[in-house]
């Protein structure tokens, strides 16, 4: 890929967002250079509002100035736009692609609520919430869901790992338990050691601090209203 094309790839987002992280991992997996444009927590930049006027949310991928929104859509776009770069992000087989998309949608429907429950932000059964990630152990004995290298479902599920580790620190309740879910814990270790992941996986302690600061800022804003 030409250097001028690489310079045209930008990601509007924030380091703590799992949805932003998955876009960065996809680009790194493909070997695509990019610039991360950090949004200030609690605020929406003019660029974000202009690039994603419908949902007004991060992440947004800017490729040659054209915006692509919604993280799952972005992952598929990256796979197709940089199809000449290996590995593939989505499986080649249509049925396998459908299965991975199904579980990705399931993860995004279930895991954010599970995380909020574990962190005490909403009421719910914390033990049940802790089990929500356990289905990731169904990797058919492969190193990753995609086989020997990470792919679409690995990226989607893996983007939540940092926040689950942060929730463990907040609640002192183990989620990624080597004894209870050894295959899941082994998958997480392999994922976090991958060269496309390790430099963008947020530190759990830093996420705890970020969450506390954001909660305090939101509470202060609510009092002023």
PDB file of C-alpha atoms in Angstrom, residues 32-139:
ATOM      1  CA  UNK A  32      -2.308  -0.188   7.515  1.00  0.00           C
ATOM      2  CA  UNK A  33      -0.778   2.949   9.016  1.00  0.00           C
ATOM      3  CA  UNK A  34      -3.337   5.232  10.643  1.00  0.00           C
ATOM      4  CA  UNK A  35      -3.701   8.287  12.855  1.00  0.00           C
ATOM      5  CA  UNK A  36      -5.864   8.110  15.991  1.00  0.00           C
ATOM      6  CA  UNK A  37      -7.703  11.375  16.611  1.00  0.00           C
ATOM      7  CA  UNK A  38      -8.538  11.341  20.316  1.00  0.00           C
ATOM      8  CA  UNK A  39     -11.950  12.675  21.288  1.00  0.00           C
ATOM      9  CA  UNK A  40     -12.191  14.435  24.644  1.00  0.00           C
ATOM     10  CA  UNK A  41     -14.293  12.315  27.051  1.00  0.00           C
ATOM     11  CA  UNK A  42     -17.797  13.697  27.488  1.00  0.00           C
ATOM     12  CA  UNK A  43     -17.525  15.970  24.463  1.00  0.00           C
ATOM     13  CA  UNK A  44     -18.126  15.582  20.730  1.00  0.00           C
ATOM     14  CA  UNK A  45     -15.797  17.330  18.321  1.00  0.00           C
ATOM     15  CA  UNK A  46     -16.951  19.157  15.235  1.00  0.00           C
ATOM     16  CA  UNK A  47     -15.209  16.512  13.143  1.00  0.00           C
ATOM     17  CA  UNK A  48     -17.135  13.709  14.869  1.00  0.00           C
ATOM     18  CA  UNK A  49     -20.494  15.454  14.468  1.00  0.00           C
ATOM     19  CA  UNK A  50     -19.761  16.151  10.821  1.00  0.00           C
ATOM     20  CA  UNK A  51     -18.488  12.630  10.120  1.00  0.00           C
ATOM     21  CA  UNK A  52     -21.246  10.750  11.980  1.00  0.00           C
ATOM     22  CA  UNK A  53     -24.296  13.046  12.031  1.00  0.00           C
ATOM     23  CA  UNK A  54     -26.742  10.156  12.547  1.00  0.00           C
ATOM     24  CA  UNK A  55     -25.430   8.521  15.754  1.00  0.00           C
ATOM     25  CA  UNK A  56     -22.791  11.114  16.726  1.00  0.00           C
ATOM     26  CA  UNK A  57     -20.670   8.328  18.229  1.00  0.00           C
ATOM     27  CA  UNK A  58     -17.146   6.978  17.987  1.00  0.00           C
ATOM     28  CA  UNK A  59     -15.498   5.295  16.223  1.00  0.00           C
ATOM     29  CA  UNK A  60     -15.408   6.809  12.768  1.00  0.00           C
ATOM     30  CA  UNK A  61     -12.929   5.653  10.149  1.00  0.00           C
ATOM     31  CA  UNK A  62     -11.843   8.360   7.724  1.00  0.00           C
ATOM     32  CA  UNK A  63     -10.355   6.847   4.581  1.00  0.00           C
ATOM     33  CA  UNK A  64      -9.370   9.402   1.980  1.00  0.00           C
ATOM     34  CA  UNK A  65     -11.656  11.871   3.750  1.00  0.00           C
ATOM     35  CA  UNK A  66     -14.719   9.618   3.481  1.00  0.00           C
ATOM     36  CA  UNK A  67     -16.299   8.526   6.790  1.00  0.00           C
ATOM     37  CA  UNK A  68     -17.284   4.968   7.689  1.00  0.00           C
ATOM     38  CA  UNK A  69     -19.272   4.566  10.924  1.00  0.00           C
ATOM     39  CA  UNK A  70     -20.173   1.746  13.355  1.00  0.00           C
ATOM     40  CA  UNK A  71     -17.372  -0.567  14.441  1.00  0.00           C
ATOM     41  CA  UNK A  72     -18.692  -3.830  12.952  1.00  0.00           C
ATOM     42  CA  UNK A  73     -19.269  -2.087   9.632  1.00  0.00           C
ATOM     43  CA  UNK A  74     -15.778  -0.595   9.814  1.00  0.00           C
ATOM     44  CA  UNK A  75     -14.182  -4.008  10.376  1.00  0.00           C
ATOM     45  CA  UNK A  76     -15.862  -5.358   7.265  1.00  0.00           C
ATOM     46  CA  UNK A  77     -14.897  -2.240   5.311  1.00  0.00           C
ATOM     47  CA  UNK A  78     -11.239  -2.569   6.326  1.00  0.00           C
ATOM     48  CA  UNK A  79     -11.247  -6.207   5.228  1.00  0.00           C
ATOM     49  CA  UNK A  80     -12.614  -5.283   1.805  1.00  0.00           C
ATOM     50  CA  UNK A  81     -10.834  -1.962   1.255  1.00  0.00           C
ATOM     51  CA  UNK A  82      -7.448  -3.535   2.022  1.00  0.00           C
ATOM     52  CA  UNK A  83      -8.232  -6.966   0.589  1.00  0.00           C
ATOM     53  CA  UNK A  84      -4.713  -7.290  -0.801  1.00  0.00           C
ATOM     54  CA  UNK A  85      -3.268  -7.318   2.710  1.00  0.00           C
ATOM     55  CA  UNK A  86      -3.335 -10.580   4.638  1.00  0.00           C
ATOM     56  CA  UNK A  87      -4.713 -12.063   6.785  1.00  0.00           C
ATOM     57  CA  UNK A  88      -8.426 -11.870   6.053  1.00  0.00           C
ATOM     58  CA  UNK A  89     -10.527 -10.487   8.871  1.00  0.00           C
ATOM     59  CA  UNK A  90     -13.770 -12.247   7.914  1.00  0.00           C
ATOM     60  CA  UNK A  91     -13.782 -15.951   6.987  1.00  0.00           C
ATOM     61  CA  UNK A  92     -13.736 -16.819   3.292  1.00  0.00           C
ATOM     62  CA  UNK A  93     -16.620 -19.289   3.605  1.00  0.00           C
ATOM     63  CA  UNK A  94     -20.081 -17.598   3.490  1.00  0.00           C
ATOM     64  CA  UNK A  95     -21.498 -19.807   6.233  1.00  0.00           C
ATOM     65  CA  UNK A  96     -18.547 -19.164   8.533  1.00  0.00           C
ATOM     66  CA  UNK A  97     -18.902 -15.422   7.878  1.00  0.00           C
ATOM     67  CA  UNK A  98     -22.571 -15.606   8.871  1.00  0.00           C
ATOM     68  CA  UNK A  99     -21.728 -17.483  12.081  1.00  0.00           C
ATOM     69  CA  UNK A 100     -19.036 -14.979  13.060  1.00  0.00           C
ATOM     70  CA  UNK A 101     -21.364 -12.052  12.358  1.00  0.00           C
ATOM     71  CA  UNK A 102     -24.076 -13.682  14.475  1.00  0.00           C
ATOM     72  CA  UNK A 103     -21.792 -14.105  17.492  1.00  0.00           C
ATOM     73  CA  UNK A 104     -20.386 -10.607  17.050  1.00  0.00           C
ATOM     74  CA  UNK A 105     -23.909  -9.168  17.188  1.00  0.00           C
ATOM     75  CA  UNK A 106     -24.605 -11.349  20.232  1.00  0.00           C
ATOM     76  CA  UNK A 107     -21.489 -10.035  21.972  1.00  0.00           C
ATOM     77  CA  UNK A 108     -22.388  -6.419  21.352  1.00  0.00           C
ATOM     78  CA  UNK A 109     -25.935  -7.034  22.595  1.00  0.00           C
ATOM     79  CA  UNK A 110     -24.905  -8.817  25.807  1.00  0.00           C
ATOM     80  CA  UNK A 111     -21.433  -7.795  26.963  1.00  0.00           C
ATOM     81  CA  UNK A 112     -21.898  -4.028  27.516  1.00  0.00           C
ATOM     82  CA  UNK A 113     -24.801  -4.740  29.884  1.00  0.00           C
ATOM     83  CA  UNK A 114     -22.767  -7.446  31.626  1.00  0.00           C
ATOM     84  CA  UNK A 115     -19.916  -4.985  32.139  1.00  0.00           C
ATOM     85  CA  UNK A 116     -22.192  -2.291  33.568  1.00  0.00           C
ATOM     86  CA  UNK A 117     -23.637  -4.877  35.963  1.00  0.00           C
ATOM     87  CA  UNK A 118     -20.204  -6.039  37.101  1.00  0.00           C
ATOM     88  CA  UNK A 119     -19.083  -2.456  37.665  1.00  0.00           C
ATOM     89  CA  UNK A 120     -22.199  -1.718  39.762  1.00  0.00           C
ATOM     90  CA  UNK A 121     -23.537   0.862  37.311  1.00  0.00           C
ATOM     91  CA  UNK A 122     -26.848  -1.009  36.981  1.00  0.00           C
ATOM     92  CA  UNK A 123     -28.597  -3.645  39.102  1.00  0.00           C
ATOM     93  CA  UNK A 124     -28.301  -7.265  38.072  1.00  0.00           C
ATOM     94  CA  UNK A 125     -26.894 -10.683  38.855  1.00  0.00           C
ATOM     95  CA  UNK A 126     -23.110 -10.253  38.875  1.00  0.00           C
ATOM     96  CA  UNK A 127     -22.478 -14.001  38.718  1.00  0.00           C
ATOM     97  CA  UNK A 128     -24.638 -14.260  35.606  1.00  0.00           C
ATOM     98  CA  UNK A 129     -22.926 -11.231  34.103  1.00  0.00           C
ATOM     99  CA  UNK A 130     -19.541 -12.825  34.683  1.00  0.00           C
ATOM    100  CA  UNK A 131     -20.629 -15.836  32.619  1.00  0.00           C
ATOM    101  CA  UNK A 132     -21.505 -13.770  29.546  1.00  0.00           C
ATOM    102  CA  UNK A 133     -17.993 -13.986  28.113  1.00  0.00           C
ATOM    103  CA  UNK A 134     -17.656 -17.725  28.673  1.00  0.00           C
ATOM    104  CA  UNK A 135     -19.135 -18.674  25.308  1.00  0.00           C
ATOM    105  CA  UNK A 136     -15.835 -17.513  23.804  1.00  0.00           C
ATOM    106  CA  UNK A 137     -14.393 -20.888  24.816  1.00  0.00           C
ATOM    107  CA  UNK A 138     -16.150 -22.534  21.840  1.00  0.00           C
ATOM    108  CA  UNK A 139     -13.171 -22.020  19.498  1.00  0.00           C
TER     109      UNK A 139
END
